[in-house]
Coordinates of C-alpha atoms in Angstrom, one line a residue:
X2 CA 74.7 153.4 61.4
X3 CA 78.2 153.2 60.0
X4 CA 78.8 153.2 56.3
X5 CA 82.3 152.0 56.4
X6 CA 82.6 148.6 58.2
X7 CA 86.1 147.9 59.5
X8 CA 88.0 144.7 58.6
X9 CA 91.6 143.9 59.0
X10 CA 92.2 142.8 55.4
X11 CA 89.3 144.5 53.6
X12 CA 89.7 148.2 53.1
X13 CA 86.6 149.3 51.2
X14 CA 83.6 147.4 52.7
X15 CA 80.6 149.8 52.8
X16 CA 76.9 149.6 53.5
X17 CA 74.8 151.3 50.8
X18 CA 72.1 152.1 53.3
X19 CA 70.9 155.5 54.4
X20 CA 70.8 157.4 51.1
X21 CA 67.6 159.4 50.7
X22 CA 65.6 159.0 47.5
X23 CA 63.8 161.6 45.5
X24 CA 60.4 160.6 47.1
X25 CA 61.8 160.9 50.6
X26 CA 62.4 157.3 51.4
X27 CA 65.8 155.8 52.4
X28 CA 67.9 152.9 51.3
X29 CA 67.7 150.2 54.0
X30 CA 70.8 149.5 56.1
X31 CA 72.2 146.0 56.3
X32 CA 70.7 144.9 53.0
X33 CA 73.3 145.7 50.3
X34 CA 77.0 146.1 50.6
X35 CA 79.9 147.0 48.3
X36 CA 83.4 145.8 48.8
X37 CA 86.9 145.1 47.6
X38 CA 87.8 141.4 47.1
X39 CA 86.0 139.1 49.5
X40 CA 88.6 136.4 48.7
X41 CA 90.7 138.2 51.4
X42 CA 88.3 137.1 54.2
X43 CA 89.7 134.8 56.8
X44 CA 89.9 134.3 60.6
X45 CA 88.3 137.2 62.5
X46 CA 87.4 139.0 59.3
X47 CA 85.4 136.0 58.1
X48 CA 83.6 135.8 61.4
X49 CA 82.7 139.4 61.2
X50 CA 81.4 139.0 57.6
X51 CA 79.2 136.1 58.6
X52 CA 77.8 138.1 61.5
X53 CA 76.5 140.7 59.0
X54 CA 74.0 138.1 57.8
X55 CA 75.0 138.3 54.1
X56 CA 73.4 135.5 52.2
X57 CA 74.5 136.3 48.6
X58 CA 77.8 137.4 47.1
X59 CA 78.1 138.8 43.6
X60 CA 81.7 138.6 42.3
X61 CA 82.3 141.0 39.4
X62 CA 85.9 140.0 38.7
X63 CA 87.5 138.3 35.6
X64 CA 87.7 134.5 35.7
X65 CA 91.5 134.8 35.7
X66 CA 91.4 137.0 38.8
X67 CA 89.3 134.5 40.6
X68 CA 91.6 131.7 39.6
X69 CA 94.6 133.6 40.8
X70 CA 93.3 135.2 44.0
X71 CA 90.4 132.8 45.0
X72 CA 86.8 133.6 45.8
X73 CA 84.8 134.3 49.0
X74 CA 85.0 131.2 51.3
X75 CA 82.2 128.7 50.8
X76 CA 79.6 128.5 53.5
X77 CA 76.2 126.6 53.5
X78 CA 74.2 129.8 54.0
X79 CA 76.0 131.8 51.2
X80 CA 75.0 131.8 47.6
X81 CA 77.7 132.8 45.1
X82 CA 77.3 134.4 41.6
X83 CA 80.2 135.1 39.3
X84 CA 79.2 137.9 37.0
X85 CA 82.3 139.4 35.3
X86 CA 81.1 142.7 33.8
X87 CA 84.2 143.6 31.9
X88 CA 84.9 141.9 28.5
X89 CA 87.4 144.0 26.7
X90 CA 91.1 143.7 27.2
X91 CA 92.1 146.8 29.1
X92 CA 95.5 148.5 29.6
X93 CA 96.3 150.7 32.5
X94 CA 97.9 154.1 31.8
X95 CA 101.3 154.7 33.3
X96 CA 101.4 156.9 36.5
X97 CA 100.4 160.4 35.7
X98 CA 98.1 163.3 36.7
X99 CA 94.4 163.1 37.3
X100 CA 93.9 164.9 34.0
X101 CA 94.8 161.6 32.4
X102 CA 93.1 159.3 34.9
X103 CA 89.7 160.9 34.8
X104 CA 88.9 160.5 31.1
X105 CA 90.5 157.0 31.1
X106 CA 88.2 155.8 33.8
X107 CA 85.1 157.5 32.3
X108 CA 85.7 155.7 29.0
X109 CA 86.3 152.4 30.8
X110 CA 83.0 152.7 32.7
X111 CA 81.0 153.6 29.5
X112 CA 82.5 150.6 27.8
X113 CA 81.7 148.3 30.7
X114 CA 78.1 149.5 30.8
X115 CA 77.6 148.4 27.2
X116 CA 79.7 145.2 27.3
X117 CA 78.4 143.9 30.6
X118 CA 74.7 144.1 29.8
X119 CA 74.0 140.4 30.5
X120 CA 75.9 140.4 33.8
X121 CA 74.5 143.7 35.1
X122 CA 71.0 142.6 34.2
X123 CA 71.5 139.4 36.2
X124 CA 73.1 141.3 39.1
X125 CA 69.9 143.5 39.4
X126 CA 67.7 140.3 39.3
X127 CA 69.7 138.9 42.2
X128 CA 69.6 142.1 44.2
X129 CA 65.8 142.4 43.8
X130 CA 65.1 138.8 44.7
X131 CA 63.7 138.5 48.3
X132 CA 65.3 135.0 48.6
X133 CA 68.8 136.4 48.1
X134 CA 68.6 138.2 51.4
X135 CA 71.3 140.8 52.2
X136 CA 73.8 140.9 49.3
X137 CA 77.4 141.9 49.0
X138 CA 79.0 142.7 45.6
X139 CA 82.6 143.2 44.9
X140 CA 85.5 143.4 42.4
X141 CA 89.2 143.7 43.3
X142 CA 89.4 147.1 45.0
X143 CA 85.6 147.8 45.2
X144 CA 86.1 150.9 43.0
X145 CA 85.5 150.5 39.2
X146 CA 83.2 147.5 38.5
X147 CA 81.7 147.7 41.9
X148 CA 81.4 151.5 41.5
X149 CA 79.4 151.1 38.3
X150 CA 77.0 148.6 39.8
X151 CA 76.5 150.7 43.0
X152 CA 75.7 153.8 40.8
X153 CA 73.2 151.7 38.8
X154 CA 71.5 150.4 41.9
X155 CA 71.3 153.8 43.6
X156 CA 70.0 155.4 40.5
X157 CA 67.2 152.9 40.1
X158 CA 66.3 153.4 43.7
X159 CA 65.9 157.1 43.1
X160 CA 69.0 158.4 44.9
X161 CA 70.2 161.8 43.6
X162 CA 73.3 162.0 41.3
X163 CA 75.2 164.1 43.9
X164 CA 74.9 161.3 46.4
X165 CA 75.9 158.7 43.8
X166 CA 79.0 160.7 43.1
X167 CA 79.7 161.1 46.8
X168 CA 79.4 157.3 47.3
X169 CA 81.8 156.6 44.5
X170 CA 84.4 159.0 45.9
X171 CA 84.4 157.4 49.3
X172 CA 86.8 154.8 48.0
X173 CA 89.4 157.6 48.3
X174 CA 89.3 156.9 52.1
X175 CA 90.8 153.5 51.4
X176 CA 93.5 154.6 49.0
X177 CA 96.3 154.8 51.6
X178 CA 95.6 151.3 52.8
X179 CA 95.6 149.9 49.2
X180 CA 99.0 151.6 48.6
X181 CA 100.4 150.3 51.9
X182 CA 99.4 146.7 50.9
X183 CA 101.0 147.2 47.5
X184 CA 104.3 148.5 49.0
X185 CA 104.3 145.7 51.5
X186 CA 104.2 143.1 48.7
X187 CA 106.6 145.2 46.4
X188 CA 109.0 146.9 48.7
X189 CA 111.3 148.0 45.8
X190 CA 108.6 149.1 43.5
X191 CA 105.9 151.7 42.9
X192 CA 102.2 151.3 41.9
X193 CA 102.3 150.2 38.3
X194 CA 99.4 152.2 36.9
X195 CA 97.8 155.6 37.0
X196 CA 95.6 156.5 40.0
X197 CA 96.2 153.2 41.8
X198 CA 93.3 153.0 44.4
X199 CA 92.0 156.5 43.5
X200 CA 88.4 157.4 42.9
X201 CA 88.1 161.1 42.0
X202 CA 84.5 162.3 42.1
X203 CA 84.9 163.8 38.7
X204 CA 85.1 160.3 37.2
X205 CA 81.6 159.4 38.3
X206 CA 80.2 162.9 37.3
X207 CA 81.5 162.5 33.8
X208 CA 80.3 158.9 33.5
X209 CA 76.8 159.9 34.5
X210 CA 76.9 162.8 32.0
X211 CA 78.1 160.3 29.3
X212 CA 75.2 158.0 30.0
X213 CA 72.8 160.9 29.9
X214 CA 74.2 161.9 26.5
X215 CA 73.8 158.4 25.1
X216 CA 70.6 157.2 26.8
X217 CA 68.9 160.1 28.6
X218 CA 69.9 158.9 32.1
X219 CA 71.3 155.9 33.9
X220 CA 67.8 154.8 34.6
X221 CA 66.8 155.1 31.0
X222 CA 69.9 153.0 30.1
X223 CA 68.8 150.3 32.5
X224 CA 65.4 150.2 30.9
X225 CA 66.6 150.2 27.3
X226 CA 69.5 147.8 27.6
X227 CA 69.0 145.8 30.8
X228 CA 65.3 145.4 30.5
X229 CA 64.7 147.1 33.9
X230 CA 61.0 147.7 33.4
X231 CA 58.7 149.3 36.0
X232 CA 57.9 145.9 37.6
X233 CA 61.6 144.9 38.1
X234 CA 62.5 148.3 39.4
X235 CA 59.5 148.2 41.8
X236 CA 60.8 144.8 43.1
X237 CA 64.2 146.3 43.7
X238 CA 62.7 149.2 45.6
X239 CA 60.4 147.0 47.7
X240 CA 63.4 145.0 48.9
X241 CA 66.0 147.8 49.4
X242 CA 64.0 150.9 50.5
X243 CA 62.4 151.6 53.8
X244 CA 58.6 151.6 53.9
X245 CA 57.0 154.7 52.5
X246 CA 56.0 157.5 54.9
X247 CA 52.6 156.7 56.4
X248 CA 53.3 153.0 56.7
X249 CA 54.2 153.0 60.3
X250 CA 54.0 149.8 62.3
X251 CA 50.6 148.7 63.5
X252 CA 49.9 146.0 66.1
X253 CA 47.1 143.5 66.5
X254 CA 46.4 140.2 68.3
X255 CA 47.1 137.2 66.2
X256 CA 44.4 134.7 65.3
X257 CA 44.1 131.3 63.8
X258 CA 44.7 132.6 60.2
X259 CA 48.1 133.9 61.3
X260 CA 49.5 130.5 62.3
X261 CA 51.3 129.7 59.0
X262 CA 52.9 133.1 59.0
X263 CA 54.1 132.6 62.5
X264 CA 55.8 129.3 61.6
X265 CA 57.4 130.9 58.6
X266 CA 58.7 133.8 60.7
X267 CA 60.2 131.5 63.3
X268 CA 61.9 129.3 60.7
X269 CA 63.3 132.3 58.8
X270 CA 64.6 133.8 62.0
X271 CA 66.2 130.5 62.9
X272 CA 68.0 130.4 59.5
X273 CA 69.2 134.0 60.0
X274 CA 70.5 133.1 63.4
X275 CA 72.5 130.2 62.0
X276 CA 74.0 132.4 59.3
X277 CA 75.0 134.8 62.1
X278 CA 76.7 132.0 64.1
X279 CA 74.1 132.3 66.8
X280 CA 73.2 129.1 68.6
X281 CA 69.6 129.8 69.6
X282 CA 66.9 128.4 67.3
X283 CA 66.7 125.7 64.6
X284 CA 64.4 125.6 61.6
X285 CA 61.5 123.2 62.0
X286 CA 61.5 123.1 65.8
X287 CA 58.1 124.7 66.2
X288 CA 55.1 123.9 64.0
X289 CA 51.5 125.1 63.8
X290 CA 50.5 123.2 66.9
X291 CA 52.8 125.3 69.1
X292 CA 51.4 128.6 68.0
X293 CA 47.8 127.3 68.2
X294 CA 48.5 126.4 71.8
X295 CA 49.9 129.8 72.6
X296 CA 46.8 131.4 71.1
X297 CA 44.8 129.6 73.8
X298 CA 47.0 130.0 76.9
X299 CA 48.9 133.2 76.1
X300 CA 48.9 136.2 73.7
X301 CA 50.6 136.4 70.3
X302 CA 51.0 139.9 68.8
X303 CA 51.6 140.8 65.1
X304 CA 53.3 143.9 63.8
X305 CA 52.3 145.0 60.3
X306 CA 53.3 147.9 58.0
X307 CA 50.2 150.0 58.4
X308 CA 46.8 148.5 59.4
X309 CA 46.5 146.3 56.3
X310 CA 50.1 146.0 55.3
X311 CA 52.5 142.9 55.3
X312 CA 53.6 141.3 58.5
X313 CA 56.8 142.8 59.8
X314 CA 57.2 140.7 62.9
X315 CA 55.6 138.9 65.9
X316 CA 56.1 137.9 69.5
X317 CA 54.5 135.9 72.3
X318 CA 53.5 137.4 75.6
X319 CA 53.0 134.9 78.5
X320 CA 51.6 135.7 82.0
X321 CA 53.8 133.1 83.8
X322 CA 57.0 131.2 82.9
X323 CA 57.9 128.7 85.6
X324 CA 60.4 126.8 83.3
X325 CA 62.7 129.8 83.4
X326 CA 61.7 131.8 86.4
X327 CA 60.2 129.3 88.8
X328 CA 56.9 130.0 90.7
X329 CA 56.3 133.8 90.8
X330 CA 53.5 136.1 92.0
X331 CA 51.5 137.8 89.1
X332 CA 53.8 140.8 88.8
X333 CA 55.3 140.3 85.3
X334 CA 54.7 139.6 81.6
X335 CA 57.1 137.3 79.8
X336 CA 58.2 138.0 76.2
X337 CA 59.1 135.0 74.0
X338 CA 59.9 134.5 70.3
X339 CA 60.5 138.1 69.2
X340 CA 60.7 137.6 65.4
X341 CA 61.0 140.0 62.5
X342 CA 60.8 139.6 58.7
X343 CA 64.0 141.2 57.6
X344 CA 62.7 141.6 54.1
X345 CA 59.8 143.8 55.3
X346 CA 60.6 145.2 58.7
X347 CA 62.0 148.7 58.8
X348 CA 65.0 149.4 61.1
X349 CA 64.1 149.4 64.8
X350 CA 61.2 147.0 64.4
X351 CA 62.4 144.7 67.2
X352 CA 62.7 147.6 69.6
X353 CA 59.3 148.9 68.7
X354 CA 57.8 145.5 69.3
X355 CA 59.5 145.3 72.7
X356 CA 58.1 148.7 73.6
X357 CA 54.6 147.5 72.7
X358 CA 55.0 144.4 74.8
X359 CA 56.0 146.7 77.7
X360 CA 52.9 148.8 77.3
X361 CA 50.7 145.7 77.2
X362 CA 52.3 144.5 80.5
X363 CA 51.8 147.8 82.1
X364 CA 48.2 148.0 80.9
X365 CA 47.6 144.6 82.5
X366 CA 48.6 146.1 85.8
X367 CA 52.0 144.3 86.1
X368 CA 55.2 146.0 86.8
X369 CA 57.9 143.9 85.1
X370 CA 58.6 142.9 81.6
X371 CA 60.8 139.8 81.5
X372 CA 62.5 137.6 78.9
X373 CA 65.4 135.2 78.7
X374 CA 68.0 134.1 76.2
X375 CA 70.6 131.3 76.0
X376 CA 73.5 132.1 78.3
X377 CA 75.9 131.5 75.4
X378 CA 74.4 134.3 73.3
X379 CA 76.2 137.5 74.3
X380 CA 75.0 139.4 71.2
X381 CA 71.3 138.9 72.0
X382 CA 71.9 139.7 75.7
X383 CA 73.6 143.0 74.6
X384 CA 70.7 143.8 72.3
X385 CA 68.2 143.5 75.2
X386 CA 70.5 145.5 77.5
X387 CA 70.5 148.3 74.9
X388 CA 66.7 148.2 75.2
X389 CA 66.8 148.8 78.9
X390 CA 66.7 145.2 80.2
X391 CA 68.9 144.2 83.1
X392 CA 70.4 140.8 83.7
X393 CA 69.0 139.6 87.0
X394 CA 69.9 136.0 87.2
X395 CA 70.8 132.7 85.5
X396 CA 68.8 129.5 85.1
X397 CA 71.4 126.8 84.8
X398 CA 69.1 124.2 83.2
X399 CA 65.9 125.6 81.6
X400 CA 63.6 123.0 80.0
X401 CA 63.2 124.4 76.5
X402 CA 60.9 121.7 75.2
X403 CA 61.9 120.7 71.7
X404 CA 65.2 122.7 72.2
X405 CA 66.2 120.5 75.2
X406 CA 67.8 121.8 78.3
X407 CA 70.1 124.8 78.2
X408 CA 71.5 127.5 80.5
X409 CA 69.4 130.7 80.2
X410 CA 70.2 134.3 81.1
X411 CA 67.2 136.1 82.8
X412 CA 66.5 139.7 82.1
X413 CA 63.8 142.1 83.1
X414 CA 62.8 145.8 82.8
X415 CA 60.5 147.7 85.2
X416 CA 57.6 149.2 83.3
X417 CA 55.5 150.6 86.1
X418 CA 55.8 151.2 89.9
X419 CA 54.0 148.7 92.1
X420 CA 52.2 149.9 95.2
X421 CA 54.9 148.8 97.6
X422 CA 57.6 150.7 95.7
X423 CA 55.4 153.8 95.4
X424 CA 54.9 153.7 99.2
X425 CA 58.6 153.4 99.9
X426 CA 59.3 156.3 97.5
X427 CA 56.8 158.5 99.2
X428 CA 58.3 157.6 102.6
X429 CA 61.9 158.4 101.9
X430 CA 61.9 160.3 98.6
X431 CA 64.9 158.5 97.3
X432 CA 65.5 155.8 94.6
X433 CA 64.9 152.3 96.0
X434 CA 68.1 150.3 95.7
X435 CA 68.1 146.9 94.1
X436 CA 67.3 144.0 96.4
X437 CA 69.0 140.7 96.4
X438 CA 67.1 137.5 96.9
X439 CA 67.6 133.8 96.6
X440 CA 65.2 131.6 94.7
X441 CA 65.3 127.9 95.0
X442 CA 64.4 126.2 91.8
X443 CA 64.7 122.4 90.9
X444 CA 67.6 122.0 93.3
X445 CA 69.6 124.8 91.8
X446 CA 70.1 128.1 93.7
X447 CA 70.4 131.2 91.6
X448 CA 70.4 134.9 92.4
X449 CA 67.7 137.3 91.4
X450 CA 68.0 141.1 91.8
X451 CA 65.0 143.5 92.1
X452 CA 62.5 140.7 91.6
X453 CA 59.4 142.4 92.9

């Protein structure tokens, strides 16, 4: 995974995932981001931001900054919190050496930690709330106010101080772009204050040392001043850390008691798709009656964290699918409604569920695992391709039931060799080339490679 996420106008947008904690767990990717001002988002940058699935933005800037520069664009899937953490009037030192910059920023951060108690407490509540989804927090350059909140979050998650310092100093990679922007707007001038866009590692080291002198540690400060008790820290860790070791995915057949959970998973997945700009599912399309019917005529599988843990995802496995594929011999299993709970599922859950479906198809004596997606969904098609599925045809007018008719891309993956192919391999000792065939379906002719 990439920590720095490239944008045209944003220079310091970073994923806080991947840092390892003192108990060996890791911060989840794609759940919490830090950034320079999101008011700069527009056009392709805005589309890229929405594609990340961020559902909540925390703006740490002064009200006057927001009034002058604007805020993140409004969007129906995006909650916005204005939490200015700095209350003292601050002056910027004139340009000079780091020997002046470092103590200045240290004192500024110490003051902010004590003045912004109310806002920092609220920011932690938002970050720990499951309903807030993936969160992005920002100030102007993503360095000072954002750096303090990032350090606080990482400390409460149990990340080592050395990694907290390293994360802070990564802003230095954006300094040249900040300076270029400034000079483009002020061709005759120079940056007006000391250390413009700079984030020396020593600043964060001294700030953490200062908090230890005053409170014992950054975590102790959070407990004493912010009210971050064991319960609230546990909620933050549940949301933002990968599952503890030993809580690997387990799989089981769904039963009647799982029906409400399946409806919730499907609706939450639909809302996430809409936030991503994906035209695939809509909330409320499928109710309990749909899943009860699939329990009777197909299989539904549940993925959990450990044998008795929370549900991480689910999918349907059918043994025929004439609406998409037409009449076919019994050589394939068909995966539908691959769904994950993004609050629970560790990275790679979708791929693990596909692999389990492939094993189930193989165990049933069938050689192909098949699925389909809307033809206008290139991102999902690319995801399946990365899992080894090959596009083998198009269904121009699939009957999707409550979803109406739509064009579908057909994909498949060979999971075992059938007897015919094994015989041909033994005969000539070479890889069988893909065959082309024509399948007539409801008056539309479409091509299907390597069908059987």
